[in-house]
Coordinates of C-alpha atoms in Angstrom, one line a residue:
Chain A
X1 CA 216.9 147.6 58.5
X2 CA 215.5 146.2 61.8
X3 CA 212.0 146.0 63.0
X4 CA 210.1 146.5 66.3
X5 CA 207.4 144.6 67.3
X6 CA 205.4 144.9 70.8
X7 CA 204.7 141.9 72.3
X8 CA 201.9 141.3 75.8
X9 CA 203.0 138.5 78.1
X10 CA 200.4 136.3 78.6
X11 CA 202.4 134.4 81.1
X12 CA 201.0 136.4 84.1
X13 CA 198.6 138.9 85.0
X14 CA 201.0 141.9 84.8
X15 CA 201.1 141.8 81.1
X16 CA 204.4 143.2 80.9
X17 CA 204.8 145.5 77.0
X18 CA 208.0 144.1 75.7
X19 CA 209.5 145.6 72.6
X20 CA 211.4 143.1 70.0
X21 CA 214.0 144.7 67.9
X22 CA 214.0 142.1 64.9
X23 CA 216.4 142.7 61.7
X24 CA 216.3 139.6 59.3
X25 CA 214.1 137.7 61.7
X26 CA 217.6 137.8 64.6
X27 CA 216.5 139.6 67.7
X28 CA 218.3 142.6 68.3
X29 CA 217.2 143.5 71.8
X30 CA 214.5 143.1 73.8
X31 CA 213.2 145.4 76.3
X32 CA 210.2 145.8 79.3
X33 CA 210.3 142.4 80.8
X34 CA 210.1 141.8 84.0
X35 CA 211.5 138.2 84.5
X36 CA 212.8 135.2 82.5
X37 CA 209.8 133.6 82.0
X38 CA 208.9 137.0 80.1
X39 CA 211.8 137.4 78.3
X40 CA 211.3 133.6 76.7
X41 CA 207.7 134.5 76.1
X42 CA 209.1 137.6 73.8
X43 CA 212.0 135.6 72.0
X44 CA 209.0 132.7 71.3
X45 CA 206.3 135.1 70.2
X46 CA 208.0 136.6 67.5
X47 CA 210.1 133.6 66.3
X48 CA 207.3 130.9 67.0
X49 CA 204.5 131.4 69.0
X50 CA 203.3 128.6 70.9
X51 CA 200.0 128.2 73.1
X52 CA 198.7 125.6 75.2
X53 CA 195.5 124.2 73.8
X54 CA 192.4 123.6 76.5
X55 CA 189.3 122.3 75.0
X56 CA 186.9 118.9 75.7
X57 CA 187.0 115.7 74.4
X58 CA 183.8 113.4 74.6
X59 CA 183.1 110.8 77.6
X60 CA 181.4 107.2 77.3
X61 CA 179.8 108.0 80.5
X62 CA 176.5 107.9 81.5
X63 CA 175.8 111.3 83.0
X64 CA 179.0 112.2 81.3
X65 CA 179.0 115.0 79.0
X66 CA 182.3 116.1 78.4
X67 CA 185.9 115.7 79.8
X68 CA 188.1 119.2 80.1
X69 CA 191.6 117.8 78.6
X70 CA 194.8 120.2 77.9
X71 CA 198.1 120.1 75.9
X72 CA 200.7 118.8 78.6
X73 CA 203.0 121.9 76.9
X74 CA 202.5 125.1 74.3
X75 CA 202.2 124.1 71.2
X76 CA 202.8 126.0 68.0
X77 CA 199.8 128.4 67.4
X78 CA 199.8 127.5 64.0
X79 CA 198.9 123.7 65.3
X80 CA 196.1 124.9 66.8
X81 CA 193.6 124.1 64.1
X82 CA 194.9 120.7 63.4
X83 CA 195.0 120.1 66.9
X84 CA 191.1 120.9 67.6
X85 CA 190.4 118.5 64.2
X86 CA 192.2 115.1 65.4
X87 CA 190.5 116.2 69.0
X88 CA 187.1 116.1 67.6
X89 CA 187.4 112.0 67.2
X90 CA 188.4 111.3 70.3
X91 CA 186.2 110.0 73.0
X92 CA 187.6 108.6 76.5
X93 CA 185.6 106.0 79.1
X94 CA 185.5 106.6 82.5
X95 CA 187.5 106.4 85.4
X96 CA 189.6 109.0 84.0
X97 CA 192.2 110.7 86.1
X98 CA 193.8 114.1 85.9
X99 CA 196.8 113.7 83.9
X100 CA 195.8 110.7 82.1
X101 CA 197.0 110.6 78.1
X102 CA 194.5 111.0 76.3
X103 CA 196.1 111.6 72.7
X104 CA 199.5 111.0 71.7
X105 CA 201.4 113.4 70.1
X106 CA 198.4 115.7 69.1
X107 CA 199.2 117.0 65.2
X108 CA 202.6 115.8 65.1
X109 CA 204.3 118.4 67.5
X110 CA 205.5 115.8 70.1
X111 CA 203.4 117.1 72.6
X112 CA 200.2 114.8 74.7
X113 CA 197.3 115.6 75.6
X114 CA 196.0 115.2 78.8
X115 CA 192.7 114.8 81.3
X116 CA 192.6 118.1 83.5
X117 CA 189.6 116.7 85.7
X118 CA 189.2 113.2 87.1
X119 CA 186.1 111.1 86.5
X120 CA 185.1 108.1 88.1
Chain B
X1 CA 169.2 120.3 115.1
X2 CA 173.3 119.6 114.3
X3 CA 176.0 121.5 116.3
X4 CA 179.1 122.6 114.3
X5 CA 182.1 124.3 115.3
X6 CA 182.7 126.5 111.9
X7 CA 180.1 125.8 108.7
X8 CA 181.5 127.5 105.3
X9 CA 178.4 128.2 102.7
X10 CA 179.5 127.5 99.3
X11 CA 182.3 124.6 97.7
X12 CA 184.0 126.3 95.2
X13 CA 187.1 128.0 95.6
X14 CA 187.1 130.3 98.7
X15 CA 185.3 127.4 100.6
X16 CA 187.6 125.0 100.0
X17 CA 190.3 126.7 100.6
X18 CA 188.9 128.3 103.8
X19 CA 188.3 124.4 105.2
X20 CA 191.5 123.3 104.6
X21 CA 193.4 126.6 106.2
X22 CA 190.5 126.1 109.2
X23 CA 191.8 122.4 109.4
X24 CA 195.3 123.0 109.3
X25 CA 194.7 125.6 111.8
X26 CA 193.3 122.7 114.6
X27 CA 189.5 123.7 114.0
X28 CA 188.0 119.8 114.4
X29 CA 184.2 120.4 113.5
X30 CA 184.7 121.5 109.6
X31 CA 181.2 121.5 107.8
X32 CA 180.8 122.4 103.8
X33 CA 177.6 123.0 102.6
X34 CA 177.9 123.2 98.8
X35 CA 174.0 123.4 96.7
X36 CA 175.5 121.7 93.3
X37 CA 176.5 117.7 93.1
X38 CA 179.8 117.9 93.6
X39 CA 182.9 120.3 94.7
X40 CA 184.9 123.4 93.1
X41 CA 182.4 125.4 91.9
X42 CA 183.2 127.4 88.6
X43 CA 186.3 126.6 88.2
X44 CA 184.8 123.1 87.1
X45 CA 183.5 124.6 83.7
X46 CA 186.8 126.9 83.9
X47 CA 189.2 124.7 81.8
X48 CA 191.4 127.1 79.8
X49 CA 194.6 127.6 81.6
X50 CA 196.1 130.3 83.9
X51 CA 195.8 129.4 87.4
X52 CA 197.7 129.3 90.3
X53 CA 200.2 131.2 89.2
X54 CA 200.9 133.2 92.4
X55 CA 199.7 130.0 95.1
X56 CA 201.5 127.0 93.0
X57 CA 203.6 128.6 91.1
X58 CA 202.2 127.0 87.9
X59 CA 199.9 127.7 85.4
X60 CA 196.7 125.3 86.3
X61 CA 193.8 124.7 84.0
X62 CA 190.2 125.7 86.2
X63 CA 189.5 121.7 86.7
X64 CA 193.6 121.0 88.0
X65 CA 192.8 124.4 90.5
X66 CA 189.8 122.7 91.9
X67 CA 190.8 119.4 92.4
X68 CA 194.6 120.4 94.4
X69 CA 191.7 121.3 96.7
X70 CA 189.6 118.6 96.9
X71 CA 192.2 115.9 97.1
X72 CA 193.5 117.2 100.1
X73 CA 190.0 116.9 101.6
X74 CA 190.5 113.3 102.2
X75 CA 191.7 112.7 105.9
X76 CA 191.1 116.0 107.5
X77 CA 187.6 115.2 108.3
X78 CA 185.9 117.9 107.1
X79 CA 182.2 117.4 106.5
X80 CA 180.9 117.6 102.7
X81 CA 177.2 118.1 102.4
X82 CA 176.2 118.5 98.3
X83 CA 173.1 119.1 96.7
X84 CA 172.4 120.7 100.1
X85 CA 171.0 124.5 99.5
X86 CA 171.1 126.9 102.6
X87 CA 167.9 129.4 102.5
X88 CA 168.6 131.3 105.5
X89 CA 170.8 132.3 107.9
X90 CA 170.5 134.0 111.5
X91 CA 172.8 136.5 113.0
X92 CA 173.3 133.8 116.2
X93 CA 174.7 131.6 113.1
X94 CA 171.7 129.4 113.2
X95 CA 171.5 127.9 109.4
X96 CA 168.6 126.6 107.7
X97 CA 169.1 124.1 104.8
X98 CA 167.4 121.4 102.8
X99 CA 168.2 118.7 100.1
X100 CA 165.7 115.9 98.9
X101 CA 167.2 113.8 101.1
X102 CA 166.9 114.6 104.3
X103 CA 164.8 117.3 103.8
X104 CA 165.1 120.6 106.3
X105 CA 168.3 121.0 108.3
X106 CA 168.6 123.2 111.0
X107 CA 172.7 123.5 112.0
X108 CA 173.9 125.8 114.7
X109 CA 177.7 127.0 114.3
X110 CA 179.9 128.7 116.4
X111 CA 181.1 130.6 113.5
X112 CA 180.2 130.9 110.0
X113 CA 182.3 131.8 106.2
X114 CA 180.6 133.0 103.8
X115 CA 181.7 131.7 100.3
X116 CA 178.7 131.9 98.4
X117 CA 180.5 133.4 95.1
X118 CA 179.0 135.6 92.6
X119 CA 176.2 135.4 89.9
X120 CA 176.2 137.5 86.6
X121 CA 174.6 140.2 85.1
X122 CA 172.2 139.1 82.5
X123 CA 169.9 140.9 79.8
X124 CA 167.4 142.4 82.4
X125 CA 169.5 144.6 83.9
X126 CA 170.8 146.5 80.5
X127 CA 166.9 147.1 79.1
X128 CA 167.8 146.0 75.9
X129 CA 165.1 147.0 73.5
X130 CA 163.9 143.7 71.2
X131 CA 161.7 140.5 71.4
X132 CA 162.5 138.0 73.7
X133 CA 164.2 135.8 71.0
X134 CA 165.9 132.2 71.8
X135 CA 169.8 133.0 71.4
X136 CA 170.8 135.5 74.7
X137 CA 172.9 133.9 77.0
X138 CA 175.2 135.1 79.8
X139 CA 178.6 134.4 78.3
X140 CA 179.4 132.0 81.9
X141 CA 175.7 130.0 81.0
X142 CA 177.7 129.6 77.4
X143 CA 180.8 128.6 79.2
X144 CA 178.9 125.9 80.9
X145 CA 176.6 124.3 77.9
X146 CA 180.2 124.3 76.1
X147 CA 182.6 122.9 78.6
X148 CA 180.2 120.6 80.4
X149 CA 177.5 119.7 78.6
X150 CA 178.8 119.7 75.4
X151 CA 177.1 121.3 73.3
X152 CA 177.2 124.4 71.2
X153 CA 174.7 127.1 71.6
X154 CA 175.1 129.2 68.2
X155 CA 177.2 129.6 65.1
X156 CA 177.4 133.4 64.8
X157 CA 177.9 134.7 67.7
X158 CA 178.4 138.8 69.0
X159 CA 179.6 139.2 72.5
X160 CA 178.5 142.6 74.6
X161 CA 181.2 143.2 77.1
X162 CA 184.7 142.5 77.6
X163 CA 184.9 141.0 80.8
X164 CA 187.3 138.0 81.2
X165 CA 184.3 135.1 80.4
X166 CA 183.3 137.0 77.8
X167 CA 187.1 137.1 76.4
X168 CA 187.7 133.0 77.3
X169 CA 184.3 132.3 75.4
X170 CA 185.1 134.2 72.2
X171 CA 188.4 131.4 72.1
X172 CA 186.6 128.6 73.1
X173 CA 183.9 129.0 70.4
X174 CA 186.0 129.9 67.7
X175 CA 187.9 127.1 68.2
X176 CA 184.9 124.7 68.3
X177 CA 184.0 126.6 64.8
X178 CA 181.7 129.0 65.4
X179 CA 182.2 132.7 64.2
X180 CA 182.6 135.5 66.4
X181 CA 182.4 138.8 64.9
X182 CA 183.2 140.8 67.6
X183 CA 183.2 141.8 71.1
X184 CA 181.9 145.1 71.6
X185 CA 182.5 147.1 75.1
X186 CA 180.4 150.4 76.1
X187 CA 183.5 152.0 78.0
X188 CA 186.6 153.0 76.3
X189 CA 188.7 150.5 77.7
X190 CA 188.4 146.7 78.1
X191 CA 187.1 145.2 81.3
X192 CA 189.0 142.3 80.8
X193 CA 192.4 141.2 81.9
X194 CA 195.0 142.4 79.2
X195 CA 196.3 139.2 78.1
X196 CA 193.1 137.5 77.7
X197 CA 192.8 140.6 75.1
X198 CA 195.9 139.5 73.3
X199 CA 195.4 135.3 73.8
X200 CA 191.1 135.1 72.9
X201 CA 191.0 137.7 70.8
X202 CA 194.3 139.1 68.8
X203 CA 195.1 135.9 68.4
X204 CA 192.3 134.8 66.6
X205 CA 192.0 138.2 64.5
X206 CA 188.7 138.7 66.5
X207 CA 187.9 142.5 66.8
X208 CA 187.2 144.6 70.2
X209 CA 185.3 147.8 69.6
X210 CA 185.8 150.0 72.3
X211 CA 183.1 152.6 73.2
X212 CA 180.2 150.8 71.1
X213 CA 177.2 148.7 73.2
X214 CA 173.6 147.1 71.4
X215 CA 170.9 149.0 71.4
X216 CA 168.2 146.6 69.6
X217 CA 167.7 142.9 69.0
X218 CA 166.5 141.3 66.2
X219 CA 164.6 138.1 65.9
X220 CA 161.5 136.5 67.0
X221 CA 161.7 133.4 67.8
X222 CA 165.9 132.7 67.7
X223 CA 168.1 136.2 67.3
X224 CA 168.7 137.2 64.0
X225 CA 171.0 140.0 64.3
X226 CA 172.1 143.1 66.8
X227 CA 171.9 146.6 66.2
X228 CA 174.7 148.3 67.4
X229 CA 176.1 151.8 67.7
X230 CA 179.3 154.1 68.9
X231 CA 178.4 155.5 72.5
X232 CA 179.8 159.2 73.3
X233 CA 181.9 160.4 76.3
X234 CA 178.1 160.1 78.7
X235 CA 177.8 156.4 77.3
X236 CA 174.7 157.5 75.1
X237 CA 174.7 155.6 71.8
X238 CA 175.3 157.7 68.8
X239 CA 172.3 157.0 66.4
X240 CA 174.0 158.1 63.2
X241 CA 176.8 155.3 63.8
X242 CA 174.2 152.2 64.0
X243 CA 174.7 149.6 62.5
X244 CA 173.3 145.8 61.9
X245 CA 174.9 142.9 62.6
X246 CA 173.3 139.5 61.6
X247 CA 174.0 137.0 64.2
X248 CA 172.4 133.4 66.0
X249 CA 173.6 134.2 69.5
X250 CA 174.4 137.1 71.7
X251 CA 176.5 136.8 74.4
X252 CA 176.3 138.7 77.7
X253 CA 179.5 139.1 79.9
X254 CA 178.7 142.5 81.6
X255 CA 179.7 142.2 85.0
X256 CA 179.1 139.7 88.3
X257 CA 177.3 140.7 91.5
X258 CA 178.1 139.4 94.8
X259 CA 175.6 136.6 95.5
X260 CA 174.3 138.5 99.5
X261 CA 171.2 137.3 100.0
X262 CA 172.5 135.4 102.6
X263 CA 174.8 137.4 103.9
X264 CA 171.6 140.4 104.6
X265 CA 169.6 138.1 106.6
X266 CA 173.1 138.4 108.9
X267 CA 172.5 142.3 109.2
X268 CA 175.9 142.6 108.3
X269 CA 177.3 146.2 106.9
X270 CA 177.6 146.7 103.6
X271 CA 180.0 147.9 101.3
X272 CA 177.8 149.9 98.3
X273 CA 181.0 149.7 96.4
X274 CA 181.7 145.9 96.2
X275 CA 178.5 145.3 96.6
X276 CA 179.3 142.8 99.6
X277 CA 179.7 142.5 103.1
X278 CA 182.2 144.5 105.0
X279 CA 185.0 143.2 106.3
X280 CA 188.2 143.4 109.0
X281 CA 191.6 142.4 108.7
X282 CA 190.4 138.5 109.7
X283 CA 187.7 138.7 106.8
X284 CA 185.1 139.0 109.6
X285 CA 182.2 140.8 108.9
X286 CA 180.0 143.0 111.3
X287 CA 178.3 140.5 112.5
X288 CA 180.4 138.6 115.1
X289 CA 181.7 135.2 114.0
X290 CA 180.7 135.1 110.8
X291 CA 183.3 135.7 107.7
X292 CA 183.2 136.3 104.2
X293 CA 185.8 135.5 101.7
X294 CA 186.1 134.8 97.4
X295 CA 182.9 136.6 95.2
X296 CA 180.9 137.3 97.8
X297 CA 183.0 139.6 99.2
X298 CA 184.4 141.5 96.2
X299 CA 184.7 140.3 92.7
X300 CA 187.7 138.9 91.5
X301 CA 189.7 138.5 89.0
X302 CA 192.3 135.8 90.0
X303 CA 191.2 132.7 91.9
X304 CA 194.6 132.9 93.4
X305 CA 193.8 136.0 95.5
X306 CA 190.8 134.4 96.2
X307 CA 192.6 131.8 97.7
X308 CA 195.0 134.0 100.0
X309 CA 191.5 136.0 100.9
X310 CA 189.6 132.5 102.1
X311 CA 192.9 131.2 104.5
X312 CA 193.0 134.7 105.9
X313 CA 189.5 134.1 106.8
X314 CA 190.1 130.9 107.5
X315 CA 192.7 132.1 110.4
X316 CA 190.4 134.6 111.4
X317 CA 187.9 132.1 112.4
X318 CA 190.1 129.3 114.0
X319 CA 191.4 132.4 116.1
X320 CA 187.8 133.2 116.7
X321 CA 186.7 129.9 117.9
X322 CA 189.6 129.7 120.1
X323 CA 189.4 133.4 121.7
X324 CA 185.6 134.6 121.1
X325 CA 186.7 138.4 120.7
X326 CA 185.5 139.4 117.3
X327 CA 183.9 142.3 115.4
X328 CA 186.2 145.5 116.8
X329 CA 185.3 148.6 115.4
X330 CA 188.7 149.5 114.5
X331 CA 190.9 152.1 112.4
X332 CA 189.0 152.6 108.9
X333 CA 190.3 151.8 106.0
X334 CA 189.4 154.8 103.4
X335 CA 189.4 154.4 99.4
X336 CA 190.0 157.8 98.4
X337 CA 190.8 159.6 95.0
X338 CA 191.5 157.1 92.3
X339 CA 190.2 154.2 93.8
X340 CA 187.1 152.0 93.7
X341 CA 186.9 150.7 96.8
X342 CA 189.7 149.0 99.4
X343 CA 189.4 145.8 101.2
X344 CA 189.5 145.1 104.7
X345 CA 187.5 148.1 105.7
X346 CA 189.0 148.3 109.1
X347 CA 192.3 146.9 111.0
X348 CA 193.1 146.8 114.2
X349 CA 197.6 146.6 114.3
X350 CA 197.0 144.4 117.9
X351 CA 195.2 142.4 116.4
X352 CA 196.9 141.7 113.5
X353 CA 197.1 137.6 112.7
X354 CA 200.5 137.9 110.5
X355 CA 203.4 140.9 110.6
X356 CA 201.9 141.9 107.1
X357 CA 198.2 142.5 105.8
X358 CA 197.2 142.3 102.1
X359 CA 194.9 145.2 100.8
X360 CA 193.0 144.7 97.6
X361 CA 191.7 147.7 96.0
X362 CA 190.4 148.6 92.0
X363 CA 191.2 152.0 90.6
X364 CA 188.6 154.1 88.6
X365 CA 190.2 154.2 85.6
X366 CA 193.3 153.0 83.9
X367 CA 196.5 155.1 84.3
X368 CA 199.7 154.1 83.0
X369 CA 201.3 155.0 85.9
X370 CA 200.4 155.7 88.9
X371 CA 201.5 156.6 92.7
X372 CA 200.0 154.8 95.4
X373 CA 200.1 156.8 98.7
X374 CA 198.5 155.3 101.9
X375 CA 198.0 158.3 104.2
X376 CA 197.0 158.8 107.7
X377 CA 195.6 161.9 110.0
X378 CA 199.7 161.8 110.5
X379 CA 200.8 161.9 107.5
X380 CA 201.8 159.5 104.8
X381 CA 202.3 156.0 105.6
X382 CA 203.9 154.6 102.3
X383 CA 204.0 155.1 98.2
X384 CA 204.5 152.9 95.9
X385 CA 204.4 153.7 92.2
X386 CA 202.2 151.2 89.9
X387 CA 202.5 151.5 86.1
X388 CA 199.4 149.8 83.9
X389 CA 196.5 149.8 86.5
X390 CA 193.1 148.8 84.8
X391 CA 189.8 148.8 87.0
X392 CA 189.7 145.4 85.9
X393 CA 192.8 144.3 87.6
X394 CA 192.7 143.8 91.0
X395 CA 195.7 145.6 93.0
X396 CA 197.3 143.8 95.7
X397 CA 199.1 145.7 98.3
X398 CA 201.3 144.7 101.4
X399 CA 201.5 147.0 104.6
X400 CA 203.7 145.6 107.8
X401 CA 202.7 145.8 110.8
X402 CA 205.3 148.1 111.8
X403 CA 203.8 150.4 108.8
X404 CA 200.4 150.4 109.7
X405 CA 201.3 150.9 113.5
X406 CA 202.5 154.2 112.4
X407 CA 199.1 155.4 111.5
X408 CA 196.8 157.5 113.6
X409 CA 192.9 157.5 112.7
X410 CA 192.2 156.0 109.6
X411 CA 194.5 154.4 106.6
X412 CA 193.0 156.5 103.3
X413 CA 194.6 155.0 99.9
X414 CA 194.4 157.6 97.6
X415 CA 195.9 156.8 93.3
X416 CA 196.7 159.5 91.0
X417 CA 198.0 159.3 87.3
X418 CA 202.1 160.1 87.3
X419 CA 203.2 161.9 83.9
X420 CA 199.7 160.9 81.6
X421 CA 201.6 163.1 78.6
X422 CA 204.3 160.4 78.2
X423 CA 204.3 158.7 74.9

C-alpha cells in the first residue's frame, strides 16, 4: 500500500508543497515542485533529511565573544545533536577567516565545519 | 564643515550595497556613516543560513552576506566612518554627526540614501499586564546575546509571535539546550516565512498555536511563567481558555518599525502603511536628492530584495548627481483591494532608469491563489496569477516599460482570492 507524505521546501522562499507517494520506503511519484533543486529536497526529506548546521564556536580573543561557524554541506538531521555536542569543545584564536576549518569531519558524517565571518 | 558628493546613513545591508552600485556607477565622493564598530549591520548576528539566494545564487549564512559586501569595499574609495551616529538631518542634505573622536561633524551632500534599517517592537507597545520581571526580551536582543556575545539568556523559554527572528531563535536555543515550549501567534496565520515554520519549528517538534497571544506575566524579580489564552475572530482573548505556562524567558518577535526619525526631520511624505518614506521609481523620496532604500523604507523579509532596492537607489542617485532633475510628481502607484501597500508610490515611464521596474507589495491576508491585476484609468495593464501569498511574504512584481507606458493616470494593483473552496 503506498503512502503520501507532504513535504515544504526549505530551499527557497516559495516553499513549494510537494506530495511524496512512498510504498515500502521507494518513491512512487513526486508532485508540486517547481525546480530540481526542489525535487532533490523531496526525494532527501523523506528518505534522509539532511540540514546544514549554523551555530557559534568560542574565540580566544580579547573582545571576542563568539565566532558564527556553519557545516560546509547538509548534514543528516539526525546528526544534529551530536554535531552541537563535539561543537561545544571547540574554541578557535584569532585571525580567523571565512571559510577556515574549524572541525573536521563534525560527528562522523564527512562533512567540515567552517568560519562564516572573518576575525582579525 | 566636509563636502560630499552622495553620504548613505546606515552600514548594514542596503548601505553597502547602495555604495558599491553608487561606485560602480562613477559617483567618486562615496561617504558611509555607520553608528556601530564595524560594517553589515544585522546580518552580523544573522548566522543561520538562507541568503542570497536570488543575488548569488547560493545559500549564504548572515555573516558570508555581509562580508561579499564589505570585501569589495577595498579599492573603490568609498569613505567608512564607524562609531559615528548622525542626529539630524536637513532637507538641503546638511548632516549633523558625532563620535568620541572627533566630536560634532557637520557634512554637506549633494545627495543623501537613507539606509537606516528598522528597530523592533518590544513589550511597551503590547500593554502586557504583569511586573516588570528580568526575563522579556525582543527575540533579535536574544539573537544578539546568543550569536555574539555568547551567552544564553534563559532555559525555558515561550516566544509571542511568529515573525521570522522569532522562528530562527526558537532553533537556535533549542539547539544550545534550552526548552522552548511554544510559539504562540495572535492572528490565525504565521507571520513568519513558511519554511522557517517547517526548519525552526517542525523540525524540532516545537508547537505554533495559532490565534492565542499572553495576556499576564508572572514573576517578580525574573519571569516565572505566562498566562496565555485563545483570542476570537476580533483578536480579544478568550478568558475561559487561559492557561499558565511556567517559563524563565519570554521572547518578543512581534513586528519591526522603520527606524524615520531621520528621515521626518527631511519633511519627506509618508507612507502610513509602511510606515516609511515615500518613494519613486529611483527610491527617491519627496524630498529632492535624498533616497531611501532596505528597512527604512518597508520591511523586509529577504535581504536579497533589499539588495536589488539599495542599487536601484543607488542608480537613482548617480543619475541624480549627474542630471539634478529629481522629485517628479508623477503617475501614482495605487495599492488597492487585497493589498497592503505597493512600493514605488509613483513612476514616471521617461524616466524610467532600466526597460523594467520591480514593484514590492504585501497582501492582507493569505490566499492560496490569487490574481494579480494592475489596472489603469484605461483599463487593465497586466494579470498574473500567484498561488500561496502570505502578508508575510513580500511579492515581487516586474512591469516593462512598454507595460507601464500603456497606462493612463495611475497604476492601481488590486489581489483577489481565485477559487478559496478548493481542497
Amino acid at each position: 500500500m503506498s503512502d503520501k507524505r507532504n513535504v515544504t521546501c526549505i530551499i527557497c522562499p516559495v516553499g513549494c508543497r510537494i506530495e511524496v507517494e512512498i510504498e515500502n520506503g521507494n518513491i512512487l511519484n513526486l508532485s508540486g515542485y517547481r525546480c530540481r533543486r526542489g525535487l532533490q529536497y523531496a526525494k532527501d526529506e523523506v528518505t534522509s533529511p539532511k540540514r546544514i548546521l549554523t551555530t557559534t564556536v568560542r574565540l580566544k580573543a580579547e573582545a571576542a565573544h563568539v565566532l558564527p561557524v556553519r557545516t560546509r554541506a547538509p548534514i543528516p538531521k539526525s546528526k544534529l545533536k551530536e554535531a552541537m555536542q563535539e561543537l561545544k569543545n571547540v574554541s578557535v584564536a584569532a585571525p580567523v577567516n571565512m571559510g577556515d576549518i574549524v572541525l573536521k569531519d563534525v560527528a562522523g558524517t564527512g562533512v567540515d565545519v567552517i568560519a562564516s565571518r572573518n576575525w582579525s | 564643515m566636509l563636502y560630499k558628493d552622495l553620504v548613505i546613513i546606515g552600514g548594514g545591508p542596503a548601505g553597502l550595497a547602495a555604495a558599491l552600485e553608487a561606485a560602480e556607477q562613477g559617483v567618486k565622493d562615496v561617504m558611509i556613516v555607520e553608528r556601530d564598530s564595524g560594517l553589515g549591520g544585522i546580518l552580523q548576528q544573522c548566522i543561520h543560513n538562507g541568503f542570497g539566494l536570488h543575488v548569488f545564487k547560493e545559500e549564504l549564512t548572515g555573516p558570508e552576506y555581509a562580508q561579499r559586501f564589505i570585501d569589495r569595499l577595498e579599492n573603490t574609495g568609498i569613505e567608512v566612518l564607524l562609531d559615528t551616529m548622525v542626529i539630524e538631518i536637513t532637507q538641503d542634505k546638511r548632516i549633523f554627526a558625532v563620535n568620541s573622536k572627533k566630536g560634532v561633524l557637520e557634512i554637506q551632500a549633494k545627495a543623501v540614501i537613507l539606509a537606516m534599517g528598522c528597530r523592533e517592537r518590544t513589550r511597551g507597545a503590547l500593554n502586557i499586564p504583569g511586573f516588570r520581571p528580568a526575563g522579556i526580551f525582543t527575540a533579535g536582543t536574544a539573537q544578539r546575546y546568543v550569536n555574539i556575545e555568547g551567552y544564553m539568556p534563559g532555559k525555558e523559554i515561550v516566544i509571542l509571535g511568529s515573525g521570522d527572528i522569532g522562528l530562527i531563535m526558537a532553533r537556535r536555543f533549542t539547539l544550545e539546550g534550552a526548552r522552548v515550549k511554544c510559539v504562540l501567534e495572535i492572528m490565525p496565520y504565521s507571520n513568519g516565512l513558511t519554511r522557517n515554520v517547517v526548519q525552526c519549528l517542525e523540525d524540532y517538534g516545537i508547537p505554533l498555536r495559532l490565534s492565542h497571544t499572553v495576556i499576564e506575566i508572572h514573576g517578580k524579580k525574573r519571569v516565572e511563567g505566562v498566562t496565555v489564552a485563545k483570542v476570537d475572530e476580533n483578536l480579544k482573548p478568550i478568558l475561559s481558555t487561559a492557561e499558565f505556562i511556567p517559563c524563565d524567558t519570554l521572547l518578543l518577535s512581534v513586528g519591526l518599525i522603520p527606524e524615520n526619525e531621520l528621515t521626518k526631520m527631511t519633511g519627506a511624505d509618508f507612507d502610513a502603511n509602511t510606515q516609511g518614506p515615500m518613494v519613486n521609481q529611483w527610491m527617491e523620496t519627496s524630498c529632492e536628492g535624498i533616497f531611501a532604500c532596505g528597512n527604512v523604507l518597508h520591511v523586509h523579509d529577504l535581504v536579497d530584495f533589499v539588495t536589488m532596492e539599495a542599487k536601484l537607489a543607488a542608480r537613482g542617485a548617480a543619475r541624480y548627481l549627474k542630471e539634478k532633475d529629481g522629485a517628479y510628481r508623477q503617475m501614482s502607484v495605487i495599492a488597492g483591494e487585497g493589498l497592503r501597500y505597493v512600493l514605488p508610490h509613483a513612476v514616471g515611464v521617461e524616466k524610467m532608469l532600466d526597460e523594467k521596474q520591480n514593484f514590492f507589495m504585501r497582501s492582507t491576508r493569505p490566499m492560496k491563489k490569487a490574481k494579480l491585476a494592475i489596472e489603469s484609468e484605461n483599463g487593465t495593464i497586466k494579470t498574473k496569477m500567484l498561488s500561496y501569498v502570505k502578508p508575510s511574504e513580500m511579492i515581487n512584481i516586474e512591469l516593462g516599460k512598454s507595460e507601464i507606458s500603456k497606462a493612463a493616470g495611475h497604476l492601481k494593483f488590486i489581489l483577489q482570492e481565485e477559487g478559496a473552496s478548493d481542497e
